[in-house]
Short mmCIF file of C-alpha atoms in Angstrom, two decimals:
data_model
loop_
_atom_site.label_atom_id
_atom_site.label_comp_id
_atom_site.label_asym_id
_atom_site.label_seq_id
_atom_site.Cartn_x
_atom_site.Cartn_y
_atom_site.Cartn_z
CA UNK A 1 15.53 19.12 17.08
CA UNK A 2 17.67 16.36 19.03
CA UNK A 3 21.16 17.08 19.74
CA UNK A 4 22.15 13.98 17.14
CA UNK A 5 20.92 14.40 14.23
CA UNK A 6 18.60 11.50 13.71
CA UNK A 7 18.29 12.19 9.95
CA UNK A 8 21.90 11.25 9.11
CA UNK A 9 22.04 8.20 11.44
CA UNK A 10 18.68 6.56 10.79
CA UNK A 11 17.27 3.65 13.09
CA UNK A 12 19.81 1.00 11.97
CA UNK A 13 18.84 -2.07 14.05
CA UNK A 14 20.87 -5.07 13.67
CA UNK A 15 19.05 -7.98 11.96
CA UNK A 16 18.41 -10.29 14.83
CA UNK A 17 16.89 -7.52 16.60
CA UNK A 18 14.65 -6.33 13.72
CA UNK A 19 13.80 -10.38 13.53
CA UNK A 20 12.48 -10.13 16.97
CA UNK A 21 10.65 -6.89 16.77
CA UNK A 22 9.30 -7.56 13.48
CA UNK A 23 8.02 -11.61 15.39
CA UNK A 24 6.41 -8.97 18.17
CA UNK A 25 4.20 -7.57 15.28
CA UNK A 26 6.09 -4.21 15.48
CA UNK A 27 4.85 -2.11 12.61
CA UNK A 28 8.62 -0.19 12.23
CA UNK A 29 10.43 -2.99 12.34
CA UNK A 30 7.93 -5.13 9.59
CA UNK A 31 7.90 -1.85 7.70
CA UNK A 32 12.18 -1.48 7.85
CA UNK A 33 11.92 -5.37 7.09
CA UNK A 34 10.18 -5.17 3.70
CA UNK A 35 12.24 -1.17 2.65
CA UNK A 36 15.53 -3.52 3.60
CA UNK A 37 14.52 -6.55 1.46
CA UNK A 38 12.91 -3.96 -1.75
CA UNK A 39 16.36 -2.90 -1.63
CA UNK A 40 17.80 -6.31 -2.37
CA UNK A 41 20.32 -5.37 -0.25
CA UNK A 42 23.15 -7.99 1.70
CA UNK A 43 20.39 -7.91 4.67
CA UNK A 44 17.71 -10.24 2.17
CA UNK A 45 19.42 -13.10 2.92
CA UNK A 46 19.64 -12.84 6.89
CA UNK A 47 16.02 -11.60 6.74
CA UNK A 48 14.49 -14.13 4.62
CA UNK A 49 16.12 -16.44 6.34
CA UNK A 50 15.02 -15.31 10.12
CA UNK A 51 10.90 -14.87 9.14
CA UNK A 52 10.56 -18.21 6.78
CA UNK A 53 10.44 -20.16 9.73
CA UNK A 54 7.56 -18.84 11.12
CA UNK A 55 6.10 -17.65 7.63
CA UNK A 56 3.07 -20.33 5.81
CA UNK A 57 0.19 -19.93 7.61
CA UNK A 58 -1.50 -17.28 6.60
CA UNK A 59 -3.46 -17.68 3.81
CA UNK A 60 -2.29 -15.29 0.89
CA UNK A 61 -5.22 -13.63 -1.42
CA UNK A 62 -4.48 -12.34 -4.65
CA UNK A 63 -6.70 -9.45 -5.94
CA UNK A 64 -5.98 -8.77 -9.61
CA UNK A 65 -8.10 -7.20 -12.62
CA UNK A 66 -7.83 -4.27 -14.50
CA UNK A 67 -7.09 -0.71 -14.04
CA UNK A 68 -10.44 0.95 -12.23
CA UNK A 69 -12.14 -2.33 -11.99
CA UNK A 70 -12.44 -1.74 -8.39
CA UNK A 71 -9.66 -4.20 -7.09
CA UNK A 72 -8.96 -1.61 -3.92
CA UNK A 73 -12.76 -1.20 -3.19
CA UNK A 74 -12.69 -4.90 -3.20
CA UNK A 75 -10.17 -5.11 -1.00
CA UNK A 76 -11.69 -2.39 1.68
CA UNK A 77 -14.53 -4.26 1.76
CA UNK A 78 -12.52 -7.92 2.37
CA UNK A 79 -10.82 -6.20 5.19
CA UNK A 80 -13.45 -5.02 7.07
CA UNK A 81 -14.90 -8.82 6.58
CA UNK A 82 -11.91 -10.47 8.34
CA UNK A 83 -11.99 -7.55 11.03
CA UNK A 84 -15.42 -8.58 12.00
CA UNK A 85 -13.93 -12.05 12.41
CA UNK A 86 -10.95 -11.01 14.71
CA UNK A 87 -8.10 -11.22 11.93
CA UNK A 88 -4.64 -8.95 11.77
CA UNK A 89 -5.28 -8.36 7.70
CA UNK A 90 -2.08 -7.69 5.96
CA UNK A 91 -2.20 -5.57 2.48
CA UNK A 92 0.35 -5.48 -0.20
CA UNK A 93 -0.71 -2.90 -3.03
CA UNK A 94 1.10 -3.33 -5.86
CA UNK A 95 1.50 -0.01 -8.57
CA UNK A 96 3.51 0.12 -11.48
CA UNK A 97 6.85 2.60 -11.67
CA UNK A 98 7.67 4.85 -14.47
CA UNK A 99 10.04 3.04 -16.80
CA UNK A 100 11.70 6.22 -17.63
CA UNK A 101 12.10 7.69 -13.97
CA UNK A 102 11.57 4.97 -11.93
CA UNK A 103 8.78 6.90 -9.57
CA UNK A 104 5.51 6.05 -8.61
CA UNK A 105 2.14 7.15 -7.33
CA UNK A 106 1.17 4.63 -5.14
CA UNK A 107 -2.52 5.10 -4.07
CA UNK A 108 -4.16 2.07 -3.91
CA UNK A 109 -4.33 2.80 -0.37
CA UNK A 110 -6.87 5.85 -0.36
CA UNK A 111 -9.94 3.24 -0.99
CA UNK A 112 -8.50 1.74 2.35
CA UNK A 113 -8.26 5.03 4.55
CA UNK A 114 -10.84 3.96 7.03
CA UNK A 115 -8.23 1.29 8.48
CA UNK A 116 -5.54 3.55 8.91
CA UNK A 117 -5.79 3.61 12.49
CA UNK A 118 -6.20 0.08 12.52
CA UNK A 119 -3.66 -1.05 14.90
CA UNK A 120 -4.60 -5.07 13.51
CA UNK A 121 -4.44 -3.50 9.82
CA UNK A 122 -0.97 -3.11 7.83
CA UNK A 123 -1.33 -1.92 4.58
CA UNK A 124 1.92 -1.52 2.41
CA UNK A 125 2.50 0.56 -1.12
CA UNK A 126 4.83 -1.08 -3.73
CA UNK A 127 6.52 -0.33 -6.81
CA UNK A 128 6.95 -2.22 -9.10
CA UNK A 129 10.47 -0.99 -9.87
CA UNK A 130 11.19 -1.95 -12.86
CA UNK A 131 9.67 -5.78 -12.54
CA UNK A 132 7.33 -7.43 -14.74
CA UNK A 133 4.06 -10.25 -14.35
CA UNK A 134 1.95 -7.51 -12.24
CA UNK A 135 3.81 -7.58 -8.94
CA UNK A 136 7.00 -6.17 -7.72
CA UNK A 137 10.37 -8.22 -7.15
CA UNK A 138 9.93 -7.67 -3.09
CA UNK A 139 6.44 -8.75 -3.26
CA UNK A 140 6.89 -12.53 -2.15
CA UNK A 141 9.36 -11.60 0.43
CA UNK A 142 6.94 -9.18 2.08
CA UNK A 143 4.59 -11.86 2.48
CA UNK A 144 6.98 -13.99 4.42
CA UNK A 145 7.80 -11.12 6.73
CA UNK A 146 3.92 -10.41 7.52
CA UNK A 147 3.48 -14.26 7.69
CA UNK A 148 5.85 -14.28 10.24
CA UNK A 149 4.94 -11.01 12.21
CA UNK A 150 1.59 -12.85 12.73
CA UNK A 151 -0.82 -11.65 10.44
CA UNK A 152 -4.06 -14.30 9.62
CA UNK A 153 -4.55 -13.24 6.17
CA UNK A 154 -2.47 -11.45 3.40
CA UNK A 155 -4.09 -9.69 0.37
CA UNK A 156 -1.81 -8.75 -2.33
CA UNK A 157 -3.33 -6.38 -4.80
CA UNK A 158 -1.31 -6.62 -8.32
CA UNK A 159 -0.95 -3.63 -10.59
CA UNK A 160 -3.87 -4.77 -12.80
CA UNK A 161 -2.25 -4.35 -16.36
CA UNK A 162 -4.82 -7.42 -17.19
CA UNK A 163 -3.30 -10.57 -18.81
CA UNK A 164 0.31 -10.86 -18.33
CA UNK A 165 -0.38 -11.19 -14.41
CA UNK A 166 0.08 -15.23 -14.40
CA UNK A 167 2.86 -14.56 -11.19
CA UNK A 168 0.17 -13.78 -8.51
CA UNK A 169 -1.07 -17.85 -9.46
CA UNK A 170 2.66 -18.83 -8.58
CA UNK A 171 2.24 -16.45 -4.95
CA UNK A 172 -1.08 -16.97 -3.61
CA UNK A 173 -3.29 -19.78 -2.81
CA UNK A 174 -6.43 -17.73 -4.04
CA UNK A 175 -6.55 -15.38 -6.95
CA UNK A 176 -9.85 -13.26 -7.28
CA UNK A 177 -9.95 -11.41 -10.37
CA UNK A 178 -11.91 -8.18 -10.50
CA UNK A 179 -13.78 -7.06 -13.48
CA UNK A 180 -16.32 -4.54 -14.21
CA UNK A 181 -19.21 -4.94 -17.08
CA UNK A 182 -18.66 -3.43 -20.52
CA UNK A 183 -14.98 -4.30 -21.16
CA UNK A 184 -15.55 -6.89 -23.71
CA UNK A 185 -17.14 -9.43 -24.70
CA UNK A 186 -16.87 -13.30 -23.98
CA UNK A 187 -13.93 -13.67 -26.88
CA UNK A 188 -11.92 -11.83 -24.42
CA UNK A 189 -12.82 -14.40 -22.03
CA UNK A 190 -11.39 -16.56 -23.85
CA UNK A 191 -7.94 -15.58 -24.41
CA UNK A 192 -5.39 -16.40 -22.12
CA UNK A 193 -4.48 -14.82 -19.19
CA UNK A 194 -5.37 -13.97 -16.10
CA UNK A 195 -9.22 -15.87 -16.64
CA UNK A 196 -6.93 -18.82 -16.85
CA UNK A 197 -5.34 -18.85 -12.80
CA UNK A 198 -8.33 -17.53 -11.29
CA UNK A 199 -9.87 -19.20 -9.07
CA UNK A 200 -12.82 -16.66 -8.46
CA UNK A 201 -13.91 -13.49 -10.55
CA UNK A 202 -15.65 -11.12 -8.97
CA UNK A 203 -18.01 -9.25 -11.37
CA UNK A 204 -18.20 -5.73 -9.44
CA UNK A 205 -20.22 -2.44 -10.03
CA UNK A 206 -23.15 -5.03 -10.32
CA UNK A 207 -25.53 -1.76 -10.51
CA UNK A 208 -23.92 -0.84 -13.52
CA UNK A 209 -25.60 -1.51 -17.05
CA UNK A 210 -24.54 -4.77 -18.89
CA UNK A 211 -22.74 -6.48 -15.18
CA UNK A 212 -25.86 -9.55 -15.41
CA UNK A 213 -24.67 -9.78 -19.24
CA UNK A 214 -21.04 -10.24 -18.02
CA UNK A 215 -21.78 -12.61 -15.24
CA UNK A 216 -23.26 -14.82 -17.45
CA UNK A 217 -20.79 -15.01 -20.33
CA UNK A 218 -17.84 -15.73 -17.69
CA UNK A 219 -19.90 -18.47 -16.58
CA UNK A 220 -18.90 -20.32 -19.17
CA UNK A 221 -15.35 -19.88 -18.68
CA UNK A 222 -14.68 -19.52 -15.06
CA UNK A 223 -16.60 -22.10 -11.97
CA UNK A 224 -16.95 -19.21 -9.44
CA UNK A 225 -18.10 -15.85 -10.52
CA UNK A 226 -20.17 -13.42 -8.15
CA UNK A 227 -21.90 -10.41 -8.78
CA UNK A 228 -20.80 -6.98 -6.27
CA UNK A 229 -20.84 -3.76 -5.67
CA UNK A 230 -17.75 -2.86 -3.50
CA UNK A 231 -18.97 0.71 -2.91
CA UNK A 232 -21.81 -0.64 -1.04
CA UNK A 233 -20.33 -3.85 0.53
CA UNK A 234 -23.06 -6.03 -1.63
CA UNK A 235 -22.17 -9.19 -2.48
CA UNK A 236 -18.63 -9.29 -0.10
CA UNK A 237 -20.71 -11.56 2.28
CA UNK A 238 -20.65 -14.50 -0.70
CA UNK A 239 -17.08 -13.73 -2.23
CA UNK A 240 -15.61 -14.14 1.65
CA UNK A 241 -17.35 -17.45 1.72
CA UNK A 242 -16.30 -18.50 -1.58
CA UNK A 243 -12.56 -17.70 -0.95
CA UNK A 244 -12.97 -19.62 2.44
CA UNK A 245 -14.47 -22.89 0.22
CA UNK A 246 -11.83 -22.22 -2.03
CA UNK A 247 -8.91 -22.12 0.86
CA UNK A 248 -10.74 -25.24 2.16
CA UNK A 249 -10.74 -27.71 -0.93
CA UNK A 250 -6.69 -26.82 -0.95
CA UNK A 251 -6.47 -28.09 2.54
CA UNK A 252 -8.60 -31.08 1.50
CA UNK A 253 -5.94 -32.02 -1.27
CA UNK A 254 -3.07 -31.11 0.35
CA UNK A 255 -2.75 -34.37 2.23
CA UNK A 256 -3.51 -36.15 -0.53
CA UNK A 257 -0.75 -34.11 -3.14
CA UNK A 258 1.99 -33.75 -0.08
CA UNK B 1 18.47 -3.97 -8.71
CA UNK B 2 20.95 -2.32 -5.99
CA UNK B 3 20.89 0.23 -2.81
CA UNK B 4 21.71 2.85 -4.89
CA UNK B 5 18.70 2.56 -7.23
CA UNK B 6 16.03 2.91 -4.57
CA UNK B 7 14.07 5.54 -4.63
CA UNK B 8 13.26 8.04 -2.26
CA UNK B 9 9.51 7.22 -0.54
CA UNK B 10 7.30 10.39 0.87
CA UNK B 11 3.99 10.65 2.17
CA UNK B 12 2.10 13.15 -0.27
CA UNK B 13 -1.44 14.40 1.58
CA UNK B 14 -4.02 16.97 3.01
CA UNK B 15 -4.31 17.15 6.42
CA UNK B 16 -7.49 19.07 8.08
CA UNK B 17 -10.81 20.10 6.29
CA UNK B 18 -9.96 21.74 2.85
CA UNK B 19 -10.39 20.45 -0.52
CA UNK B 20 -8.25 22.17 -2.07
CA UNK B 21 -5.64 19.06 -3.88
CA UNK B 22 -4.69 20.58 -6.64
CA UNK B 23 -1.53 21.97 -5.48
CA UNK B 24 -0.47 18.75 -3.96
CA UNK B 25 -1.14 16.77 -7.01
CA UNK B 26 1.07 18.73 -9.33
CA UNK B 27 3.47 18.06 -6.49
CA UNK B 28 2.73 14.81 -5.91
CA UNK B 29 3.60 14.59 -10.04
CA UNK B 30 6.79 16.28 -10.31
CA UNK B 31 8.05 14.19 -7.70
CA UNK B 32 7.10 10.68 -9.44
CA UNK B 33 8.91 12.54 -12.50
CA UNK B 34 11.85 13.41 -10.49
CA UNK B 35 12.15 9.23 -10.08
CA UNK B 36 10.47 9.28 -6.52
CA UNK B 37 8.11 6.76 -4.77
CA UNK B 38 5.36 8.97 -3.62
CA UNK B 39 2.65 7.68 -1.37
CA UNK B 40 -0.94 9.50 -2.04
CA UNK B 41 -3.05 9.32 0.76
CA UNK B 42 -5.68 12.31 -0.19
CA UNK B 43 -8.27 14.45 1.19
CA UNK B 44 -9.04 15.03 4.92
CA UNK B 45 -6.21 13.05 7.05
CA UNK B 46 -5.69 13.24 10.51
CA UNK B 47 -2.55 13.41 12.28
CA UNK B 48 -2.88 10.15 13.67
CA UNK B 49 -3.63 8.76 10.25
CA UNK B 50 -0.67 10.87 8.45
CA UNK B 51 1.34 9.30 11.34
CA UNK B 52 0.68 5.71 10.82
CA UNK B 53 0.93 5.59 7.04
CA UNK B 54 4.22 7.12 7.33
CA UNK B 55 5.23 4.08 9.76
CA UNK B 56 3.41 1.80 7.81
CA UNK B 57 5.11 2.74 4.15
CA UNK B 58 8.42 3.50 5.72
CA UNK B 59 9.03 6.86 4.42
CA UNK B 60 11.61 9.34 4.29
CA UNK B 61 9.79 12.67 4.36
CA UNK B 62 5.66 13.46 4.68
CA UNK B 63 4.83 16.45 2.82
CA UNK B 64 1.70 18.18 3.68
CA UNK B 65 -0.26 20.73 2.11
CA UNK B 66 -2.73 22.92 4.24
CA UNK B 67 -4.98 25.63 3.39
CA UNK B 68 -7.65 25.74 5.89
CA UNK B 69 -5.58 27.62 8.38
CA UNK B 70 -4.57 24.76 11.04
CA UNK B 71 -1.36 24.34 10.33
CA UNK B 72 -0.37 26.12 13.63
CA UNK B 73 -1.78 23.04 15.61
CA UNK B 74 -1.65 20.34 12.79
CA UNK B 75 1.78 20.27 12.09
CA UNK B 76 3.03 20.23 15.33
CA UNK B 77 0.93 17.46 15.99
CA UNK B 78 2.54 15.72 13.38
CA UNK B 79 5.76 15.68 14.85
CA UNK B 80 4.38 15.33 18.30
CA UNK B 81 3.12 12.06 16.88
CA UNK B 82 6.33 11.00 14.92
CA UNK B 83 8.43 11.64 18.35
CA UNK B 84 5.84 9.25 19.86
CA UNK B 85 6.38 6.51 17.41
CA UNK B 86 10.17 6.70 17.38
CA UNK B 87 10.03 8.03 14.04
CA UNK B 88 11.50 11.56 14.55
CA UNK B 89 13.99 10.55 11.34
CA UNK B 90 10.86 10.87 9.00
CA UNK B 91 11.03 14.54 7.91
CA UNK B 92 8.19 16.73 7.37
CA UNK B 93 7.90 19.90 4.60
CA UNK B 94 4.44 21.48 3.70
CA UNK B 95 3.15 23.93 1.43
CA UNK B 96 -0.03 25.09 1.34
CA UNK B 97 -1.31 29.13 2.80
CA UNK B 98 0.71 29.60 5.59
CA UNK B 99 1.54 33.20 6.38
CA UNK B 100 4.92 34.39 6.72
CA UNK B 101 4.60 35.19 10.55
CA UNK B 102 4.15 31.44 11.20
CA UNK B 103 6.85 30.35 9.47
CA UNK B 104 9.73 30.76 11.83
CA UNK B 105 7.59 29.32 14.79
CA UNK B 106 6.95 26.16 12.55
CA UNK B 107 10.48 25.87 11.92
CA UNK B 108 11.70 25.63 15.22
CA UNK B 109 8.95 23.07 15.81
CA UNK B 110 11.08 20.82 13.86
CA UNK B 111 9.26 21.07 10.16
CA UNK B 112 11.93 20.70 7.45
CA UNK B 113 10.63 23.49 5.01
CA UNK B 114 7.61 25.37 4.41
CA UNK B 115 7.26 26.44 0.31
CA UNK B 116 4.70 29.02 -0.07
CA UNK B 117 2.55 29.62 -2.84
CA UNK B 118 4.48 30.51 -6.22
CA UNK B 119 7.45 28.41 -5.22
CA UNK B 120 9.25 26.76 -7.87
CA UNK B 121 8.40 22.39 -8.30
CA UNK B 122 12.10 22.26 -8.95
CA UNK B 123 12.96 23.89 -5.46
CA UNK B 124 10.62 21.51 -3.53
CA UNK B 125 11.74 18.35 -5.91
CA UNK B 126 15.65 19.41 -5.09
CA UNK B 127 14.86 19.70 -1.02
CA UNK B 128 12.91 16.10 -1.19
CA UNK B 129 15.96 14.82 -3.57
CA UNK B 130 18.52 16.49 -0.87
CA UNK B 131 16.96 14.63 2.14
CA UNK B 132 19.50 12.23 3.84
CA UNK B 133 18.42 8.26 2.67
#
């Protein structure tokens, strides 16, 4: 061990020099970044304030549906896509904590092992901590700090408790919602919720019994859905293109609506 | 919600070519239960790949549990690969079969603690509880 102990006086880097590492794409200083602001400690301000500059250009994907529906298969599959085209990919997992403890298993990340040593991958865990609507409290600010450390896309994967998820709509420009065949019918469909903000829904395990039935009662409700199997990678090919025609007909109204 | 809510994070995993999890997932349970943030990674990580998450999630500690008889070259590589980084703060504790002879030699490699088989979930949640913030 080193003469000082480096346990009791952890890495404490002033901000502005945390900015600057963290605007170098630095993985320690984007991961002290997003621990300092989950902590909602005094730093947020300083912090939020030093990476919104440089933060709204990356296009933020929300990946929501429920529990086992395949939403981190999904999103294995979308990052090797943008890797083929030359993207950093940025990955916020989102997993609920205990309400009575307040700690987590956060796994989301073992469907993604493959880009571990990823150098243009950064894939983050979150709690929820105690935060409702299917993301945690930290989540938004994370975004701005891998916005800013020059990632081209950001995929935020919410906890997938199914309809009271409406805050990934108010977070990302694209929300792809997950389902697998054989958890209800097209009454569910209908009820409010998460149906309602997304844009795409991904029908997945499409070699599972009853997925063509699903695909075609959600027709009715929702314009894009797509059949896949993330296991395999069939079917990422069209949902990549239809979140890039969806990303494209908001930069067609945005002149327009700004 | 404040400083002195958040929890402790630590990177729960196998390391090397056993299966054998189910050690690590009681662990990996009493720990959430004990109010802490624990990042699964799994079966059959490298080093390198232990090393990066631990960057990556910003942890505190990375507990690893080996049975397959490498731990005299996979820890050490561990915290070979944490000095590398900068990240020599990020503790390291394991459990797993590791025979009594190799303990002390681990030790002074710079692992935290080594709980053997039989050891108590509330000795290994206390040490992970105890770790400096």
């Amino acid at each position: 061990m080193s003469g000082s102990n480096p346990l009791t006086v952890p890495e404490c880097p002033t901000i502005p020099s945390l900015l600057k590492e963290v605007r170098t794409g630095n993985m320690r200083a984007i991961s002290r970044a997003i621990s300092l602001l989950e902590t909602n400690g005094p730093e947020r301000k300083a912090l939020l304030e030093g990476v919104e500059p440089f933060s709204g250009h990356a296009p933020i994907i929300g990946i929501t549906g429920y529990p086992g529906a395949g939403k981190s298969t999904v999103i294995d599959q979308l990052i090797t896509a943008y890797r083929s085209q030359g993207k950093k990919v940025g990955v916020l997992a989102v997993d609920i904590s205990s309400s009575l403890t307040g700690g987590a298993i956060l796994g989301d990340r073992i469907r993604m092992q493959h880009h571990s040593l990823d150098e243009r991958v950064y894939i983050r865990s979150m709690g929820t901590r105690g935060h409702r609507g299917g993301l945690s409290m930290a989540t938004r600010d994370a975004i701005h700090v891998l916005d800013a450390a020059g990632y081209d896309v950001v995929l935020v994967e919410t906890i997938g408790m199914g309809q009271e998820e409406g805050e990934i709509a108010r977070i990302a420009q694209t929300v792809v919602d997950v389902v697998a065949p054989g958890l209800g019918d097209d009454v569910q469909a209908m009820k409010a919720g998460i149906l309602e903000v997304a844009h795409i829904v991904v029908v997945n395990k499409a070699d599972h019994a009853g997925a063509h039935e699903t695909l075609q009662s959600l027709r009715e409700w929702v314009p894009e859905v797509l059949l896949a199997t993330a296991t395999t990678g069939e079917g990422i090919p069209s949902l990549v293109e239809a979140i890039t025609r969806h990303q494209q007909s908001l930069e067609v109204e945005a002149p327009i609506s700004g | 919600m404040t400083t002195a809510t958040t929890p402790i994070r630590v990177l729960i995993g196998k390391v090397g070519l056993d299966g054998h999890d189910r050690g690590v997932k009681l662990v990996a349970r009493a720990l959430r239960d004990s109010g802490v943030e624990v990042i699964y990674t799994g079966l059959h990580q490298t080093p390198e790949q232990v090393v990066n998450i631990a960057i990556q999630e910003d942890v505190n500690a990375i507990g690893l549990s080996i049975h397959s008889g490498a731990h005299t070259s996979l820890f050490p590589r561990v915290l070979e690969l944490l000095k590398t980084h900068h990240a020599e703060d990020i503790a390291v504790f394991g459990g797993g079969i590791i025979p009594s002879d190799d303990v002390g030699p681990l030790m002074e490699t710079g692992v935290r603690a080594l709980f053997p088989p039989g050891t108590s979930m509330s000795r290994i949640v206390e040490f992970v509880k105890g770790l400096p913030r």
